[in-house]
């Protein structure tokens, strides 16, 4: 089982879903073979969204790649190719 983050136009993660492992290939409903790599599944899941403002990137539950496991509100940095946790501001005491 692999995990995929849905990312908006601001590079913010809005959802994380489980999906097919990157090495698996399947036959789509139109007879086309899909999968076989992380990039292929990312492209497949992105196309399924039918929204040009959203895209999909695989995330590692164990943090083995792309920095850390993506969560809702995390930012995807396309230059570093990693997910970044949101900054939590400490409350200021009066």
PDB file of N, CA and C in Angstrom:
ATOM      1  N   UNK A   1       0.845  -1.169   0.000  1.00  0.00           N
ATOM      2  CA  UNK A   1       0.000   0.000   0.000  1.00  0.00           C
ATOM      3  C   UNK A   1       0.895   1.237   0.000  1.00  0.00           C
ATOM      4  N   UNK A   2       0.557   2.171  -0.850  1.00  0.00           N
ATOM      5  CA  UNK A   2       1.291   3.428  -0.932  1.00  0.00           C
ATOM      6  C   UNK A   2       0.356   4.568  -0.538  1.00  0.00           C
ATOM      7  N   UNK A   3       0.935   5.708  -0.243  1.00  0.00           N
ATOM      8  CA  UNK A   3       0.154   6.880   0.158  1.00  0.00           C
ATOM      9  C   UNK A   3       0.444   8.021  -0.800  1.00  0.00           C
ATOM     10  N   UNK A   4      -0.615   8.754  -1.143  1.00  0.00           N
ATOM     11  CA  UNK A   4      -0.508   9.835  -2.115  1.00  0.00           C
ATOM     12  C   UNK A   4      -1.167  11.093  -1.552  1.00  0.00           C
ATOM     13  N   UNK A   5      -0.465  12.218  -1.661  1.00  0.00           N
ATOM     14  CA  UNK A   5      -0.979  13.503  -1.191  1.00  0.00           C
ATOM     15  C   UNK A   5      -1.593  14.256  -2.360  1.00  0.00           C
ATOM     16  N   UNK A   6      -2.770  14.811  -2.139  1.00  0.00           N
ATOM     17  CA  UNK A   6      -3.394  15.706  -3.118  1.00  0.00           C
ATOM     18  C   UNK A   6      -3.016  17.119  -2.711  1.00  0.00           C
ATOM     19  N   UNK A   7      -2.460  17.854  -3.674  1.00  0.00           N
ATOM     20  CA  UNK A   7      -1.857  19.159  -3.403  1.00  0.00           C
ATOM     21  C   UNK A   7      -2.546  20.220  -4.248  1.00  0.00           C
ATOM     22  N   UNK A   8      -2.807  21.386  -3.646  1.00  0.00           N
ATOM     23  CA  UNK A   8      -3.486  22.453  -4.383  1.00  0.00           C
ATOM     24  C   UNK A   8      -2.487  23.372  -5.086  1.00  0.00           C
ATOM     25  N   UNK A   9      -3.002  24.414  -5.729  1.00  0.00           N
ATOM     26  CA  UNK A   9      -2.165  25.318  -6.526  1.00  0.00           C
ATOM     27  C   UNK A   9      -1.178  26.121  -5.686  1.00  0.00           C
ATOM     28  N   UNK A  10      -1.381  26.173  -4.365  1.00  0.00           N
ATOM     29  CA  UNK A  10      -0.431  26.858  -3.471  1.00  0.00           C
ATOM     30  C   UNK A  10       0.586  25.888  -2.880  1.00  0.00           C
ATOM     31  N   UNK A  11       0.555  24.635  -3.367  1.00  0.00           N
ATOM     32  CA  UNK A  11       1.426  23.550  -2.892  1.00  0.00           C
ATOM     33  C   UNK A  11       1.104  23.112  -1.467  1.00  0.00           C
ATOM     34  N   UNK A  12      -0.163  23.285  -1.068  1.00  0.00           N
ATOM     35  CA  UNK A  12      -0.627  22.857   0.244  1.00  0.00           C
ATOM     36  C   UNK A  12      -1.345  21.521   0.110  1.00  0.00           C
ATOM     37  N   UNK A  13      -1.014  20.579   0.991  1.00  0.00           N
ATOM     38  CA  UNK A  13      -1.657  19.267   0.994  1.00  0.00           C
ATOM     39  C   UNK A  13      -3.079  19.426   1.529  1.00  0.00           C
ATOM     40  N   UNK A  14      -4.055  18.965   0.732  1.00  0.00           N
ATOM     41  CA  UNK A  14      -5.448  19.070   1.158  1.00  0.00           C
ATOM     42  C   UNK A  14      -6.053  17.711   1.509  1.00  0.00           C
ATOM     43  N   UNK A  15      -5.359  16.624   1.129  1.00  0.00           N
ATOM     44  CA  UNK A  15      -5.866  15.288   1.424  1.00  0.00           C
ATOM     45  C   UNK A  15      -4.741  14.287   1.216  1.00  0.00           C
ATOM     46  N   UNK A  16      -4.764  13.195   1.987  1.00  0.00           N
ATOM     47  CA  UNK A  16      -3.813  12.097   1.795  1.00  0.00           C
ATOM     48  C   UNK A  16      -4.621  10.813   1.683  1.00  0.00           C
ATOM     49  N   UNK A  17      -4.354  10.042   0.619  1.00  0.00           N
ATOM     50  CA  UNK A  17      -5.092   8.803   0.349  1.00  0.00           C
ATOM     51  C   UNK A  17      -4.143   7.624   0.230  1.00  0.00           C
ATOM     52  N   UNK A  18      -4.655   6.440   0.482  1.00  0.00           N
ATOM     53  CA  UNK A  18      -3.892   5.240   0.177  1.00  0.00           C
ATOM     54  C   UNK A  18      -4.141   4.888  -1.281  1.00  0.00           C
ATOM     55  N   UNK A  19      -3.157   4.250  -1.878  1.00  0.00           N
ATOM     56  CA  UNK A  19      -3.274   3.887  -3.282  1.00  0.00           C
ATOM     57  C   UNK A  19      -2.436   2.667  -3.588  1.00  0.00           C
ATOM     58  N   UNK A  20      -2.190   2.478  -4.855  1.00  0.00           N
ATOM     59  CA  UNK A  20      -1.478   1.306  -5.353  1.00  0.00           C
ATOM     60  C   UNK A  20       0.033   1.488  -5.184  1.00  0.00           C
ATOM     61  N   UNK A  21       0.726   0.408  -4.813  1.00  0.00           N
ATOM     62  CA  UNK A  21       2.190   0.453  -4.732  1.00  0.00           C
ATOM     63  C   UNK A  21       2.769   0.816  -6.086  1.00  0.00           C
ATOM     64  N   UNK A  22       3.886   1.513  -6.067  1.00  0.00           N
ATOM     65  CA  UNK A  22       4.462   2.052  -7.301  1.00  0.00           C
ATOM     66  C   UNK A  22       4.877   0.987  -8.309  1.00  0.00           C
ATOM     67  N   UNK A  23       5.187  -0.212  -7.854  1.00  0.00           N
ATOM     68  CA  UNK A  23       5.663  -1.247  -8.776  1.00  0.00           C
ATOM     69  C   UNK A  23       4.530  -1.994  -9.475  1.00  0.00           C
ATOM     70  N   UNK A  24       3.309  -1.792  -9.029  1.00  0.00           N
ATOM     71  CA  UNK A  24       2.152  -2.502  -9.582  1.00  0.00           C
ATOM     72  C   UNK A  24       1.718  -1.849 -10.893  1.00  0.00           C
ATOM     73  N   UNK A  25       1.361  -2.685 -11.864  1.00  0.00           N
ATOM     74  CA  UNK A  25       0.722  -2.186 -13.082  1.00  0.00           C
ATOM     75  C   UNK A  25      -0.672  -2.802 -13.160  1.00  0.00           C
ATOM     76  N   UNK A  26      -1.596  -2.021 -13.699  1.00  0.00           N
ATOM     77  CA  UNK A  26      -2.975  -2.481 -13.862  1.00  0.00           C
ATOM     78  C   UNK A  26      -3.475  -2.051 -15.221  1.00  0.00           C
ATOM     79  N   UNK A  27      -4.543  -2.688 -15.674  1.00  0.00           N
ATOM     80  CA  UNK A  27      -5.177  -2.294 -16.922  1.00  0.00           C
ATOM     81  C   UNK A  27      -6.351  -1.389 -16.593  1.00  0.00           C
ATOM     82  N   UNK A  28      -6.342  -0.186 -17.156  1.00  0.00           N
ATOM     83  CA  UNK A  28      -7.399   0.793 -16.946  1.00  0.00           C
ATOM     84  C   UNK A  28      -8.665   0.348 -17.678  1.00  0.00           C
ATOM     85  N   UNK A  29      -9.779   1.017 -17.411  1.00  0.00           N
ATOM     86  CA  UNK A  29     -11.050   0.651 -18.031  1.00  0.00           C
ATOM     87  C   UNK A  29     -11.032   0.785 -19.548  1.00  0.00           C
ATOM     88  N   UNK A  30     -10.141   1.636 -20.079  1.00  0.00           N
ATOM     89  CA  UNK A  30     -10.044   1.779 -21.541  1.00  0.00           C
ATOM     90  C   UNK A  30      -9.030   0.820 -22.156  1.00  0.00           C
ATOM     91  N   UNK A  31      -8.474  -0.079 -21.324  1.00  0.00           N
ATOM     92  CA  UNK A  31      -7.535  -1.074 -21.812  1.00  0.00           C
ATOM     93  C   UNK A  31      -6.078  -0.660 -21.742  1.00  0.00           C
ATOM     94  N   UNK A  32      -5.809   0.560 -21.319  1.00  0.00           N
ATOM     95  CA  UNK A  32      -4.428   1.040 -21.221  1.00  0.00           C
ATOM     96  C   UNK A  32      -3.782   0.525 -19.936  1.00  0.00           C
ATOM     97  N   UNK A  33      -2.511   0.200 -20.027  1.00  0.00           N
ATOM     98  CA  UNK A  33      -1.774  -0.221 -18.846  1.00  0.00           C
ATOM     99  C   UNK A  33      -1.312   1.023 -18.096  1.00  0.00           C
ATOM    100  N   UNK A  34      -1.538   1.032 -16.788  1.00  0.00           N
ATOM    101  CA  UNK A  34      -1.125   2.172 -15.957  1.00  0.00           C
ATOM    102  C   UNK A  34      -0.256   1.660 -14.828  1.00  0.00           C
ATOM    103  N   UNK A  35       0.572   2.581 -14.303  1.00  0.00           N
ATOM    104  CA  UNK A  35       1.396   2.258 -13.150  1.00  0.00           C
ATOM    105  C   UNK A  35       2.785   1.808 -13.531  1.00  0.00           C
ATOM    106  N   UNK A  36       3.440   1.170 -12.563  1.00  0.00           N
ATOM    107  CA  UNK A  36       4.786   0.677 -12.767  1.00  0.00           C
ATOM    108  C   UNK A  36       5.855   1.554 -12.155  1.00  0.00           C
ATOM    109  N   UNK A  37       5.480   2.776 -11.741  1.00  0.00           N
ATOM    110  CA  UNK A  37       6.422   3.678 -11.073  1.00  0.00           C
ATOM    111  C   UNK A  37       5.635   4.697 -10.265  1.00  0.00           C
ATOM    112  N   UNK A  38       6.305   5.339  -9.323  1.00  0.00           N
ATOM    113  CA  UNK A  38       5.645   6.394  -8.545  1.00  0.00           C
ATOM    114  C   UNK A  38       5.145   7.502  -9.452  1.00  0.00           C
ATOM    115  N   UNK A  39       5.972   7.883 -10.418  1.00  0.00           N
ATOM    116  CA  UNK A  39       5.603   8.973 -11.324  1.00  0.00           C
ATOM    117  C   UNK A  39       4.366   8.616 -12.150  1.00  0.00           C
ATOM    118  N   UNK A  40       4.290   7.365 -12.593  1.00  0.00           N
ATOM    119  CA  UNK A  40       3.138   6.932 -13.388  1.00  0.00           C
ATOM    120  C   UNK A  40       1.856   6.969 -12.562  1.00  0.00           C
ATOM    121  N   UNK A  41       1.925   6.495 -11.311  1.00  0.00           N
ATOM    122  CA  UNK A  41       0.730   6.535 -10.460  1.00  0.00           C
ATOM    123  C   UNK A  41       0.378   7.963 -10.093  1.00  0.00           C
ATOM    124  N   UNK A  42       1.379   8.811  -9.844  1.00  0.00           N
ATOM    125  CA  UNK A  42       1.090  10.224  -9.558  1.00  0.00           C
ATOM    126  C   UNK A  42       0.340  10.860 -10.726  1.00  0.00           C
ATOM    127  N   UNK A  43       0.790  10.587 -11.942  1.00  0.00           N
ATOM    128  CA  UNK A  43       0.133  11.134 -13.132  1.00  0.00           C
ATOM    129  C   UNK A  43      -1.277  10.565 -13.277  1.00  0.00           C
ATOM    130  N   UNK A  44      -1.442   9.282 -13.027  1.00  0.00           N
ATOM    131  CA  UNK A  44      -2.755   8.652 -13.125  1.00  0.00           C
ATOM    132  C   UNK A  44      -3.727   9.267 -12.127  1.00  0.00           C
ATOM    133  N   UNK A  45      -3.313   9.350 -10.858  1.00  0.00           N
ATOM    134  CA  UNK A  45      -4.206   9.915  -9.832  1.00  0.00           C
ATOM    135  C   UNK A  45      -4.480  11.394 -10.081  1.00  0.00           C
ATOM    136  N   UNK A  46      -3.498  12.136 -10.568  1.00  0.00           N
ATOM    137  CA  UNK A  46      -3.713  13.546 -10.906  1.00  0.00           C
ATOM    138  C   UNK A  46      -4.775  13.668 -11.990  1.00  0.00           C
ATOM    139  N   UNK A  47      -4.695  12.833 -13.018  1.00  0.00           N
ATOM    140  CA  UNK A  47      -5.675  12.876 -14.107  1.00  0.00           C
ATOM    141  C   UNK A  47      -7.081  12.542 -13.608  1.00  0.00           C
ATOM    142  N   UNK A  48      -7.177  11.662 -12.619  1.00  0.00           N
ATOM    143  CA  UNK A  48      -8.482  11.286 -12.086  1.00  0.00           C
ATOM    144  C   UNK A  48      -9.164  12.440 -11.358  1.00  0.00           C
ATOM    145  N   UNK A  49      -8.388  13.404 -10.873  1.00  0.00           N
ATOM    146  CA  UNK A  49      -8.958  14.544 -10.150  1.00  0.00           C
ATOM    147  C   UNK A  49      -9.758  15.468 -11.055  1.00  0.00           C
ATOM    148  N   UNK A  50      -9.374  15.505 -12.337  1.00  0.00           N
ATOM    149  CA  UNK A  50     -10.053  16.359 -13.323  1.00  0.00           C
ATOM    150  C   UNK A  50     -10.139  17.814 -12.860  1.00  0.00           C
ATOM    151  N   UNK A  51      -9.079  18.269 -12.211  1.00  0.00           N
ATOM    152  CA  UNK A  51      -8.992  19.652 -11.741  1.00  0.00           C
ATOM    153  C   UNK A  51      -7.569  20.138 -12.009  1.00  0.00           C
ATOM    154  N   UNK A  52      -7.395  21.102 -12.915  1.00  0.00           N
ATOM    155  CA  UNK A  52      -6.043  21.540 -13.265  1.00  0.00           C
ATOM    156  C   UNK A  52      -5.298  22.243 -12.123  1.00  0.00           C
ATOM    157  N   UNK A  53      -5.995  22.571 -11.048  1.00  0.00           N
ATOM    158  CA  UNK A  53      -5.363  23.245  -9.910  1.00  0.00           C
ATOM    159  C   UNK A  53      -4.872  22.277  -8.840  1.00  0.00           C
ATOM    160  N   UNK A  54      -5.077  20.974  -9.062  1.00  0.00           N
ATOM    161  CA  UNK A  54      -4.660  19.966  -8.091  1.00  0.00           C
ATOM    162  C   UNK A  54      -3.706  18.969  -8.748  1.00  0.00           C
ATOM    163  N   UNK A  55      -2.791  18.446  -7.943  1.00  0.00           N
ATOM    164  CA  UNK A  55      -1.907  17.386  -8.426  1.00  0.00           C
ATOM    165  C   UNK A  55      -1.565  16.451  -7.275  1.00  0.00           C
ATOM    166  N   UNK A  56      -0.967  15.319  -7.608  1.00  0.00           N
ATOM    167  CA  UNK A  56      -0.708  14.262  -6.635  1.00  0.00           C
ATOM    168  C   UNK A  56       0.780  13.941  -6.573  1.00  0.00           C
ATOM    169  N   UNK A  57       1.279  13.742  -5.346  1.00  0.00           N
ATOM    170  CA  UNK A  57       2.646  13.282  -5.113  1.00  0.00           C
ATOM    171  C   UNK A  57       2.609  12.167  -4.085  1.00  0.00           C
ATOM    172  N   UNK A  58       3.445  11.162  -4.294  1.00  0.00           N
ATOM    173  CA  UNK A  58       3.531  10.060  -3.338  1.00  0.00           C
ATOM    174  C   UNK A  58       4.230  10.549  -2.079  1.00  0.00           C
ATOM    175  N   UNK A  59       3.809  10.029  -0.943  1.00  0.00           N
ATOM    176  CA  UNK A  59       4.433  10.363   0.333  1.00  0.00           C
ATOM    177  C   UNK A  59       4.760   9.072   1.068  1.00  0.00           C
ATOM    178  N   UNK A  60       5.802   9.101   1.867  1.00  0.00           N
ATOM    179  CA  UNK A  60       6.267   7.903   2.560  1.00  0.00           C
ATOM    180  C   UNK A  60       5.821   7.921   4.012  1.00  0.00           C
ATOM    181  N   UNK A  61       5.027   6.917   4.389  1.00  0.00           N
ATOM    182  CA  UNK A  61       4.556   6.792   5.761  1.00  0.00           C
ATOM    183  C   UNK A  61       5.735   6.673   6.728  1.00  0.00           C
ATOM    184  N   UNK A  62       6.824   6.056   6.285  1.00  0.00           N
ATOM    185  CA  UNK A  62       8.015   5.875   7.124  1.00  0.00           C
ATOM    186  C   UNK A  62       9.011   7.021   6.983  1.00  0.00           C
ATOM    187  N   UNK A  63       8.687   8.018   6.166  1.00  0.00           N
ATOM    188  CA  UNK A  63       9.602   9.143   5.965  1.00  0.00           C
ATOM    189  C   UNK A  63      10.831   8.762   5.164  1.00  0.00           C
ATOM    190  N   UNK A  64      10.744   7.716   4.322  1.00  0.00           N
ATOM    191  CA  UNK A  64      11.896   7.250   3.551  1.00  0.00           C
ATOM    192  C   UNK A  64      12.255   8.168   2.394  1.00  0.00           C
ATOM    193  N   UNK A  65      11.330   9.013   1.965  1.00  0.00           N
ATOM    194  CA  UNK A  65      11.619   9.972   0.896  1.00  0.00           C
ATOM    195  C   UNK A  65      10.672  11.156   1.035  1.00  0.00           C
ATOM    196  N   UNK A  66      10.990  12.232   0.351  1.00  0.00           N
ATOM    197  CA  UNK A  66      10.238  13.488   0.389  1.00  0.00           C
ATOM    198  C   UNK A  66      10.119  14.052   1.801  1.00  0.00           C
ATOM    199  N   UNK A  67      11.184  13.891   2.578  1.00  0.00           N
ATOM    200  CA  UNK A  67      11.302  14.553   3.865  1.00  0.00           C
ATOM    201  C   UNK A  67      10.520  13.921   4.990  1.00  0.00           C
ATOM    202  N   UNK A  68       9.223  13.993   4.915  1.00  0.00           N
ATOM    203  CA  UNK A  68       8.371  13.481   5.979  1.00  0.00           C
ATOM    204  C   UNK A  68       7.042  13.056   5.379  1.00  0.00           C
ATOM    205  N   UNK A  69       6.284  12.293   6.134  1.00  0.00           N
ATOM    206  CA  UNK A  69       4.957  11.891   5.676  1.00  0.00           C
ATOM    207  C   UNK A  69       4.070  13.130   5.589  1.00  0.00           C
ATOM    208  N   UNK A  70       3.400  13.299   4.466  1.00  0.00           N
ATOM    209  CA  UNK A  70       2.544  14.470   4.266  1.00  0.00           C
ATOM    210  C   UNK A  70       1.287  14.379   5.117  1.00  0.00           C
ATOM    211  N   UNK A  71       0.857  15.521   5.588  1.00  0.00           N
ATOM    212  CA  UNK A  71      -0.407  15.622   6.305  1.00  0.00           C
ATOM    213  C   UNK A  71      -1.170  16.820   5.773  1.00  0.00           C
ATOM    214  N   UNK A  72      -2.445  16.872   6.058  1.00  0.00           N
ATOM    215  CA  UNK A  72      -3.249  18.011   5.630  1.00  0.00           C
ATOM    216  C   UNK A  72      -2.647  19.283   6.227  1.00  0.00           C
ATOM    217  N   UNK A  73      -2.458  20.291   5.379  1.00  0.00           N
ATOM    218  CA  UNK A  73      -1.863  21.548   5.810  1.00  0.00           C
ATOM    219  C   UNK A  73      -0.362  21.629   5.603  1.00  0.00           C
ATOM    220  N   UNK A  74       0.266  20.495   5.282  1.00  0.00           N
ATOM    221  CA  UNK A  74       1.698  20.514   4.980  1.00  0.00           C
ATOM    222  C   UNK A  74       1.901  21.188   3.627  1.00  0.00           C
ATOM    223  N   UNK A  75       3.118  21.656   3.387  1.00  0.00           N
ATOM    224  CA  UNK A  75       3.464  22.276   2.116  1.00  0.00           C
ATOM    225  C   UNK A  75       4.381  21.331   1.350  1.00  0.00           C
ATOM    226  N   UNK A  76       4.155  21.225   0.045  1.00  0.00           N
ATOM    227  CA  UNK A  76       5.070  20.473  -0.814  1.00  0.00           C
ATOM    228  C   UNK A  76       6.021  21.470  -1.449  1.00  0.00           C
ATOM    229  N   UNK A  77       7.322  21.260  -1.249  1.00  0.00           N
ATOM    230  CA  UNK A  77       8.354  22.104  -1.846  1.00  0.00           C
ATOM    231  C   UNK A  77       8.860  21.400  -3.101  1.00  0.00           C
ATOM    232  N   UNK A  78       8.454  21.878  -4.303  1.00  0.00           N
ATOM    233  CA  UNK A  78       8.849  21.180  -5.524  1.00  0.00           C
ATOM    234  C   UNK A  78      10.339  21.281  -5.839  1.00  0.00           C
ATOM    235  N   UNK A  79      11.021  22.300  -5.331  1.00  0.00           N
ATOM    236  CA  UNK A  79      12.459  22.429  -5.574  1.00  0.00           C
ATOM    237  C   UNK A  79      13.219  21.382  -4.763  1.00  0.00           C
ATOM    238  N   UNK A  80      12.888  21.264  -3.492  1.00  0.00           N
ATOM    239  CA  UNK A  80      13.539  20.274  -2.626  1.00  0.00           C
ATOM    240  C   UNK A  80      12.907  18.886  -2.775  1.00  0.00           C
ATOM    241  N   UNK A  81      11.727  18.812  -3.423  1.00  0.00           N
ATOM    242  CA  UNK A  81      10.966  17.576  -3.577  1.00  0.00           C
ATOM    243  C   UNK A  81      10.707  16.927  -2.223  1.00  0.00           C
ATOM    244  N   UNK A  82      10.141  17.751  -1.305  1.00  0.00           N
ATOM    245  CA  UNK A  82       9.823  17.226   0.014  1.00  0.00           C
ATOM    246  C   UNK A  82       8.626  17.951   0.618  1.00  0.00           C
ATOM    247  N   UNK A  83       8.018  17.291   1.588  1.00  0.00           N
ATOM    248  CA  UNK A  83       6.905  17.875   2.318  1.00  0.00           C
ATOM    249  C   UNK A  83       7.442  18.557   3.573  1.00  0.00           C
ATOM    250  N   UNK A  84       6.845  19.690   3.895  1.00  0.00           N
ATOM    251  CA  UNK A  84       7.284  20.480   5.043  1.00  0.00           C
ATOM    252  C   UNK A  84       6.089  20.679   5.967  1.00  0.00           C
ATOM    253  N   UNK A  85       6.293  20.363   7.243  1.00  0.00           N
ATOM    254  CA  UNK A  85       5.223  20.527   8.225  1.00  0.00           C
ATOM    255  C   UNK A  85       4.913  22.008   8.431  1.00  0.00           C
ATOM    256  N   UNK A  86       3.656  22.319   8.734  1.00  0.00           N
ATOM    257  CA  UNK A  86       3.321  23.718   8.994  1.00  0.00           C
ATOM    258  C   UNK A  86       3.991  24.200  10.271  1.00  0.00           C
ATOM    259  N   UNK A  87       4.302  25.470  10.298  1.00  0.00           N
ATOM    260  CA  UNK A  87       4.917  26.065  11.482  1.00  0.00           C
ATOM    261  C   UNK A  87       3.810  26.346  12.496  1.00  0.00           C
ATOM    262  N   UNK A  88       4.008  25.841  13.712  1.00  0.00           N
ATOM    263  CA  UNK A  88       3.049  26.070  14.779  1.00  0.00           C
ATOM    264  C   UNK A  88       3.616  27.184  15.652  1.00  0.00           C
ATOM    265  N   UNK A  89       2.893  28.256  15.712  1.00  0.00           N
ATOM    266  CA  UNK A  89       3.373  29.383  16.510  1.00  0.00           C
ATOM    267  C   UNK A  89       3.039  29.149  17.976  1.00  0.00           C
ATOM    268  N   UNK A  90       4.025  29.406  18.800  1.00  0.00           N
ATOM    269  CA  UNK A  90       3.842  29.295  20.246  1.00  0.00           C
ATOM    270  C   UNK A  90       3.014  30.475  20.726  1.00  0.00           C
ATOM    271  N   UNK A  91       2.099  30.256  21.652  1.00  0.00           N
ATOM    272  CA  UNK A  91       1.321  31.369  22.184  1.00  0.00           C
ATOM    273  C   UNK A  91       2.221  32.335  22.949  1.00  0.00           C
ATOM    274  N   UNK A  92       1.940  33.607  22.789  1.00  0.00           N
ATOM    275  CA  UNK A  92       2.713  34.633  23.479  1.00  0.00           C
ATOM    276  C   UNK A  92       1.997  34.962  24.776  1.00  0.00           C
ATOM    277  N   UNK A  93       2.749  34.846  25.860  1.00  0.00           N
ATOM    278  CA  UNK A  93       2.152  35.148  27.176  1.00  0.00           C
ATOM    279  C   UNK A  93       2.202  36.653  27.398  1.00  0.00           C
ATOM    280  N   UNK A  94       1.124  37.195  27.981  1.00  0.00           N
ATOM    281  CA  UNK A  94       1.096  38.656  28.247  1.00  0.00           C
ATOM    282  C   UNK A  94       2.061  39.084  29.302  1.00  0.00           C
TER     283      UNK A  94
END
